Amino acid sequence: HQDNLLFLWSITVSIFGIGGLLGSSGSRYLTVKYGKKKCLLCNNLLMIVAASIMGCSKIARSFEMILIGRFMCGISLCVPLHHQYVGEISPRKLRGFANSTSSFFWSLGKAVGQISGQRELLGSQTLWPMLMASCGLPALIQLITLPFFPESPPYLLMHKGDQEGCKKAIRQLWGEGHHQAEIDDIMKEKATMKNTKILNVLELMKEPAFRWQLYMIVILTATVQLCGINAV
């Protein structure tokens, strides 16, 4: 029935956001326990599995596989790891630029996906499974190349207490040289964190000092999400 089809397609579109909510909620615990590099590798594996499931959905004649794949994509993409890892492994003078690249490539990826989804390209009746599976290609590239990169130096020093590992990672990323100033900055941040209470969501909402900042973030985010651009 047409109403059932509309309902199923609505769930298919929106389940990505549900997966993203779960992925974002558990990101802090996972990154502290396992590190950003390991979490990124697991994210890539999850994305490749999701792409494979969606790519085989037509052969299996199963729309449930698209639902599962979209949900897994949401969990994988919405864990806020990429910009954190890129920012932490970048030298201080390039950190702002490195963080801004996440938004640039996010927008570029959307544009490439929309162009590839045209009927003249991969949006045809026979090729759309390839389009849905194409999200696994960037994940595969990152899965192959990421093992050659070290773990985030701030994570090694602040959460693992591995000062030698931190120095080795910094030398591998930034080259040989005197990097004691950066290490001292990380140590200062570690000392500051010890004296700072980490607030959960409910405590953050009750804290008067952060109320106006919270209002601004909620209003801006809600405006972006409700302006209709996602539906378009």
mmCIF file of C-alpha atoms in Angstrom:
data_model
loop_
_atom_site.group_PDB
_atom_site.id
_atom_site.type_symbol
_atom_site.label_atom_id
_atom_site.label_comp_id
_atom_site.label_asym_id
_atom_site.label_seq_id
_atom_site.Cartn_x
_atom_site.Cartn_y
_atom_site.Cartn_z
ATOM 1 C CA HIS A 1 0.000 0.000 0.000
ATOM 2 C CA GLN A 2 1.184 3.517 -0.806
ATOM 3 C CA ASP A 3 0.931 4.659 2.821
ATOM 4 C CA ASN A 4 3.072 1.731 3.946
ATOM 5 C CA LEU A 5 5.677 2.539 1.294
ATOM 6 C CA LEU A 6 5.800 6.167 2.422
ATOM 7 C CA PHE A 7 6.183 5.043 6.028
ATOM 8 C CA LEU A 8 9.020 2.648 5.154
ATOM 9 C CA TRP A 9 10.909 5.247 3.112
ATOM 10 C CA SER A 10 10.500 7.796 5.924
ATOM 11 C CA ILE A 11 12.025 5.315 8.359
ATOM 12 C CA THR A 12 14.822 4.564 5.884
ATOM 13 C CA VAL A 13 15.718 8.253 5.707
ATOM 14 C CA SER A 14 15.351 9.037 9.413
ATOM 15 C CA ILE A 15 17.017 5.914 10.860
ATOM 16 C CA PHE A 16 20.373 7.418 9.877
ATOM 17 C CA GLY A 17 19.776 10.136 12.495
ATOM 18 C CA ILE A 18 18.804 7.580 15.146
ATOM 19 C CA GLY A 19 22.079 5.770 14.545
ATOM 20 C CA GLY A 20 23.888 9.092 14.720
ATOM 21 C CA LEU A 21 22.293 9.843 18.101
ATOM 22 C CA LEU A 22 23.531 6.542 19.510
ATOM 23 C CA GLY A 23 26.984 6.959 17.985
ATOM 24 C CA SER A 24 27.403 10.480 19.354
ATOM 25 C CA SER A 25 26.146 9.480 22.805
ATOM 26 C CA GLY A 26 28.757 6.774 23.263
ATOM 27 C CA SER A 27 31.678 8.565 21.622
ATOM 28 C CA ARG A 28 33.239 10.053 24.769
ATOM 29 C CA TYR A 29 33.370 6.736 26.641
ATOM 30 C CA LEU A 30 34.796 4.880 23.644
ATOM 31 C CA THR A 31 37.476 7.473 22.815
ATOM 32 C CA VAL A 32 38.683 7.666 26.423
ATOM 33 C CA LYS A 33 38.790 3.873 26.814
ATOM 34 C CA TYR A 34 40.195 2.836 23.419
ATOM 35 C CA GLY A 35 41.674 5.981 21.846
ATOM 36 C CA LYS A 36 40.654 7.918 18.769
ATOM 37 C CA LYS A 37 42.720 5.924 16.285
ATOM 38 C CA LYS A 38 41.253 2.549 17.293
ATOM 39 C CA CYS A 39 37.734 3.997 17.302
ATOM 40 C CA LEU A 40 38.285 5.400 13.808
ATOM 41 C CA LEU A 41 39.456 1.997 12.566
ATOM 42 C CA CYS A 42 36.356 0.363 14.057
ATOM 43 C CA ASN A 43 34.227 3.093 12.453
ATOM 44 C CA ASN A 44 35.729 2.289 9.068
ATOM 45 C CA LEU A 45 35.039 -1.427 9.500
ATOM 46 C CA LEU A 46 31.454 -0.641 10.482
ATOM 47 C CA MET A 47 31.031 1.589 7.422
ATOM 48 C CA ILE A 48 32.429 -1.077 5.076
ATOM 49 C CA VAL A 49 30.025 -3.661 6.535
ATOM 50 C CA ALA A 50 27.128 -1.196 6.183
ATOM 51 C CA ALA A 51 28.075 -0.440 2.565
ATOM 52 C CA SER A 52 28.264 -4.158 1.774
ATOM 53 C CA ILE A 53 24.842 -4.792 3.312
ATOM 54 C CA MET A 54 23.219 -1.948 1.365
ATOM 55 C CA GLY A 55 25.000 -2.922 -1.853
ATOM 56 C CA CYS A 56 23.630 -6.480 -1.633
ATOM 57 C CA SER A 57 20.083 -5.437 -0.732
ATOM 58 C CA LYS A 58 18.807 -5.598 -4.315
ATOM 59 C CA ILE A 59 20.248 -9.061 -4.938
ATOM 60 C CA ALA A 60 18.756 -10.274 -1.657
ATOM 61 C CA ARG A 61 15.475 -8.473 -2.431
ATOM 62 C CA SER A 62 15.446 -7.075 1.107
ATOM 63 C CA PHE A 63 14.617 -3.485 2.024
ATOM 64 C CA GLU A 64 15.450 -4.427 5.635
ATOM 65 C CA MET A 65 19.110 -4.547 4.607
ATOM 66 C CA ILE A 66 18.908 -0.891 3.532
ATOM 67 C CA LEU A 67 17.425 -0.002 6.928
ATOM 68 C CA ILE A 68 20.203 -1.867 8.754
ATOM 69 C CA GLY A 69 22.900 -0.337 6.546
ATOM 70 C CA ARG A 70 21.580 3.208 7.004
ATOM 71 C CA PHE A 71 21.443 2.706 10.777
ATOM 72 C CA MET A 72 25.038 1.451 10.856
ATOM 73 C CA CYS A 73 26.153 4.354 8.648
ATOM 74 C CA GLY A 74 24.591 6.770 11.127
ATOM 75 C CA ILE A 75 26.467 5.221 14.040
ATOM 76 C CA SER A 76 29.737 5.268 12.102
ATOM 77 C CA LEU A 77 29.571 8.762 10.585
ATOM 78 C CA CYS A 78 28.132 10.652 13.521
ATOM 79 C CA VAL A 79 30.726 9.630 16.097
ATOM 80 C CA PRO A 80 32.602 12.988 16.300
ATOM 81 C CA LEU A 81 36.089 11.525 15.903
ATOM 82 C CA HIS A 82 37.477 12.770 12.607
ATOM 83 C CA HIS A 83 37.851 16.455 13.448
ATOM 84 C CA GLN A 84 39.052 15.606 16.973
ATOM 85 C CA TYR A 85 41.796 13.315 15.716
ATOM 86 C CA VAL A 86 42.836 15.650 12.887
ATOM 87 C CA GLY A 87 42.925 18.625 15.273
ATOM 88 C CA GLU A 88 44.992 16.802 17.878
ATOM 89 C CA ILE A 89 47.632 15.478 15.487
ATOM 90 C CA SER A 90 48.063 18.845 13.724
ATOM 91 C CA PRO A 91 50.740 21.388 14.693
ATOM 92 C CA ARG A 92 49.373 24.365 16.607
ATOM 93 C CA LYS A 93 49.761 26.793 13.697
ATOM 94 C CA LEU A 94 47.743 24.504 11.393
ATOM 95 C CA ARG A 95 45.147 23.325 13.920
ATOM 96 C CA GLY A 96 42.436 25.792 12.961
ATOM 97 C CA PHE A 97 42.860 25.040 9.272
ATOM 98 C CA ALA A 98 42.893 21.273 9.897
ATOM 99 C CA ASN A 99 39.665 21.435 11.917
ATOM 100 C CA SER A 100 37.930 23.408 9.167
ATOM 101 C CA THR A 101 38.720 20.714 6.583
ATOM 102 C CA SER A 102 36.148 18.397 8.210
ATOM 103 C CA SER A 103 33.284 20.711 7.252
ATOM 104 C CA PHE A 104 34.754 21.233 3.777
ATOM 105 C CA PHE A 105 35.024 17.527 2.988
ATOM 106 C CA TRP A 106 31.630 16.827 4.584
ATOM 107 C CA SER A 107 30.041 19.303 2.160
ATOM 108 C CA LEU A 108 32.162 18.011 -0.737
ATOM 109 C CA GLY A 109 31.049 14.456 -0.002
ATOM 110 C CA LYS A 110 27.394 15.509 -0.031
ATOM 111 C CA ALA A 111 27.886 17.249 -3.373
ATOM 112 C CA VAL A 112 29.650 14.234 -4.902
ATOM 113 C CA GLY A 113 26.902 11.952 -3.601
ATOM 114 C CA GLN A 114 24.149 14.121 -5.063
ATOM 115 C CA ILE A 115 25.907 14.342 -8.430
ATOM 116 C CA SER A 116 26.597 10.603 -8.495
ATOM 117 C CA GLY A 117 22.955 9.958 -7.645
ATOM 118 C CA GLN A 118 21.691 11.444 -10.901
ATOM 119 C CA ARG A 119 19.901 8.966 -13.163
ATOM 120 C CA GLU A 120 22.525 9.478 -15.879
ATOM 121 C CA LEU A 121 25.251 8.239 -13.480
ATOM 122 C CA LEU A 122 24.686 5.819 -10.582
ATOM 123 C CA GLY A 123 21.060 6.697 -9.830
ATOM 124 C CA SER A 124 19.646 4.377 -12.483
ATOM 125 C CA GLN A 125 17.498 1.350 -11.756
ATOM 126 C CA THR A 126 20.404 -1.044 -12.264
ATOM 127 C CA LEU A 127 23.261 0.902 -10.631
ATOM 128 C CA TRP A 128 21.706 2.318 -7.456
ATOM 129 C CA PRO A 129 23.113 -0.532 -5.269
ATOM 130 C CA MET A 130 26.604 0.585 -6.326
ATOM 131 C CA LEU A 131 25.704 4.142 -5.292
ATOM 132 C CA MET A 132 24.630 2.973 -1.828
ATOM 133 C CA ALA A 133 27.756 0.835 -1.476
ATOM 134 C CA SER A 134 30.080 3.661 -2.580
ATOM 135 C CA CYS A 135 30.249 5.028 0.990
ATOM 136 C CA GLY A 136 32.507 2.078 1.777
ATOM 137 C CA LEU A 137 35.270 3.306 -0.566
ATOM 138 C CA PRO A 138 36.495 6.256 1.575
ATOM 139 C CA ALA A 139 36.235 4.014 4.642
ATOM 140 C CA LEU A 140 38.394 1.377 2.923
ATOM 141 C CA ILE A 141 41.024 3.983 1.988
ATOM 142 C CA GLN A 142 41.161 5.256 5.563
ATOM 143 C CA LEU A 143 41.247 1.709 6.953
ATOM 144 C CA ILE A 144 44.326 0.961 4.824
ATOM 145 C CA THR A 145 46.191 4.218 5.511
ATOM 146 C CA LEU A 146 45.312 4.949 9.151
ATOM 147 C CA PRO A 147 47.508 2.197 10.681
ATOM 148 C CA PHE A 148 50.554 4.126 9.419
ATOM 149 C CA PHE A 149 49.572 7.097 11.619
ATOM 150 C CA PRO A 150 50.255 7.215 15.369
ATOM 151 C CA GLU A 151 47.694 7.593 18.116
ATOM 152 C CA SER A 152 46.758 11.127 19.127
ATOM 153 C CA PRO A 153 49.601 12.619 21.271
ATOM 154 C CA PRO A 154 47.185 14.311 23.748
ATOM 155 C CA TYR A 155 45.404 10.980 24.267
ATOM 156 C CA LEU A 156 48.693 9.154 24.920
ATOM 157 C CA LEU A 157 49.818 11.724 27.478
ATOM 158 C CA MET A 158 46.542 12.725 29.143
ATOM 159 C CA HIS A 159 44.725 9.391 29.318
ATOM 160 C CA LYS A 160 47.514 6.821 29.132
ATOM 161 C CA GLY A 161 50.291 8.752 30.882
ATOM 162 C CA ASP A 162 52.710 7.611 28.162
ATOM 163 C CA GLN A 163 55.098 10.546 27.810
ATOM 164 C CA GLU A 164 57.610 8.669 25.664
ATOM 165 C CA GLY A 165 54.845 7.453 23.357
ATOM 166 C CA CYS A 166 53.574 11.015 23.109
ATOM 167 C CA LYS A 167 57.029 12.330 22.139
ATOM 168 C CA LYS A 168 57.452 9.559 19.572
ATOM 169 C CA ALA A 169 54.045 10.323 18.037
ATOM 170 C CA ILE A 170 54.846 14.040 17.866
ATOM 171 C CA ARG A 171 58.172 13.373 16.141
ATOM 172 C CA GLN A 172 56.489 11.036 13.661
ATOM 173 C CA LEU A 173 53.788 13.611 12.867
ATOM 174 C CA TRP A 174 55.713 16.879 12.992
ATOM 175 C CA GLY A 175 59.271 15.761 12.300
ATOM 176 C CA GLU A 176 62.390 15.997 14.404
ATOM 177 C CA GLY A 177 62.795 19.156 16.426
ATOM 178 C CA HIS A 178 62.129 20.732 19.782
ATOM 179 C CA HIS A 179 58.485 20.128 20.679
ATOM 180 C CA GLN A 180 58.674 20.583 24.447
ATOM 181 C CA ALA A 181 56.349 23.606 24.321
ATOM 182 C CA GLU A 182 53.546 21.496 22.823
ATOM 183 C CA ILE A 183 54.101 18.768 25.424
ATOM 184 C CA ASP A 184 53.977 21.386 28.197
ATOM 185 C CA ASP A 185 50.667 22.666 26.810
ATOM 186 C CA ILE A 186 49.227 19.143 26.929
ATOM 187 C CA MET A 187 50.459 18.746 30.516
ATOM 188 C CA LYS A 188 48.781 22.026 31.490
ATOM 189 C CA GLU A 189 45.539 20.864 29.898
ATOM 190 C CA LYS A 190 45.800 17.579 31.801
ATOM 191 C CA ALA A 191 46.272 19.449 35.084
ATOM 192 C CA THR A 192 43.298 21.672 34.285
ATOM 193 C CA MET A 193 41.084 18.669 33.507
ATOM 194 C CA LYS A 194 41.893 17.102 36.871
ATOM 195 C CA ASN A 195 40.408 20.128 38.613
ATOM 196 C CA THR A 196 37.419 20.406 36.265
ATOM 197 C CA LYS A 197 34.250 18.408 36.762
ATOM 198 C CA ILE A 198 32.913 16.774 33.597
ATOM 199 C CA LEU A 199 29.207 17.568 33.360
ATOM 200 C CA ASN A 200 26.651 15.188 31.932
ATOM 201 C CA VAL A 201 23.828 16.476 29.729
ATOM 202 C CA LEU A 202 21.364 16.956 32.599
ATOM 203 C CA GLU A 203 23.918 18.811 34.741
ATOM 204 C CA LEU A 204 24.848 20.991 31.770
ATOM 205 C CA MET A 205 21.213 21.974 31.272
ATOM 206 C CA LYS A 206 20.879 22.890 34.960
ATOM 207 C CA GLU A 207 24.096 24.929 35.090
ATOM 208 C CA PRO A 208 23.186 28.673 34.963
ATOM 209 C CA ALA A 209 26.621 29.729 33.685
ATOM 210 C CA PHE A 210 26.148 27.801 30.432
ATOM 211 C CA ARG A 211 22.464 28.464 29.884
ATOM 212 C CA TRP A 212 22.715 31.200 27.245
ATOM 213 C CA GLN A 213 25.429 29.362 25.317
ATOM 214 C CA LEU A 214 23.206 26.266 25.370
ATOM 215 C CA TYR A 215 20.221 28.280 24.122
ATOM 216 C CA MET A 216 22.257 29.661 21.220
ATOM 217 C CA ILE A 217 23.571 26.236 20.176
ATOM 218 C CA VAL A 218 20.108 24.642 20.346
ATOM 219 C CA ILE A 219 18.479 27.458 18.355
ATOM 220 C CA LEU A 220 21.178 27.473 15.664
ATOM 221 C CA THR A 221 21.193 23.687 15.297
ATOM 222 C CA ALA A 222 17.394 23.460 15.263
ATOM 223 C CA THR A 223 17.227 26.210 12.619
ATOM 224 C CA VAL A 224 19.667 24.353 10.357
ATOM 225 C CA GLN A 225 17.844 21.042 10.779
ATOM 226 C CA LEU A 226 14.311 22.451 10.413
ATOM 227 C CA CYS A 227 14.933 24.822 7.490
ATOM 228 C CA GLY A 228 14.136 22.024 5.031
ATOM 229 C CA ILE A 229 17.569 21.656 3.435
ATOM 230 C CA ASN A 230 17.854 17.972 4.470
ATOM 231 C CA ALA A 231 14.517 17.170 2.870
ATOM 232 C CA VAL A 232 15.563 19.012 -0.311
#
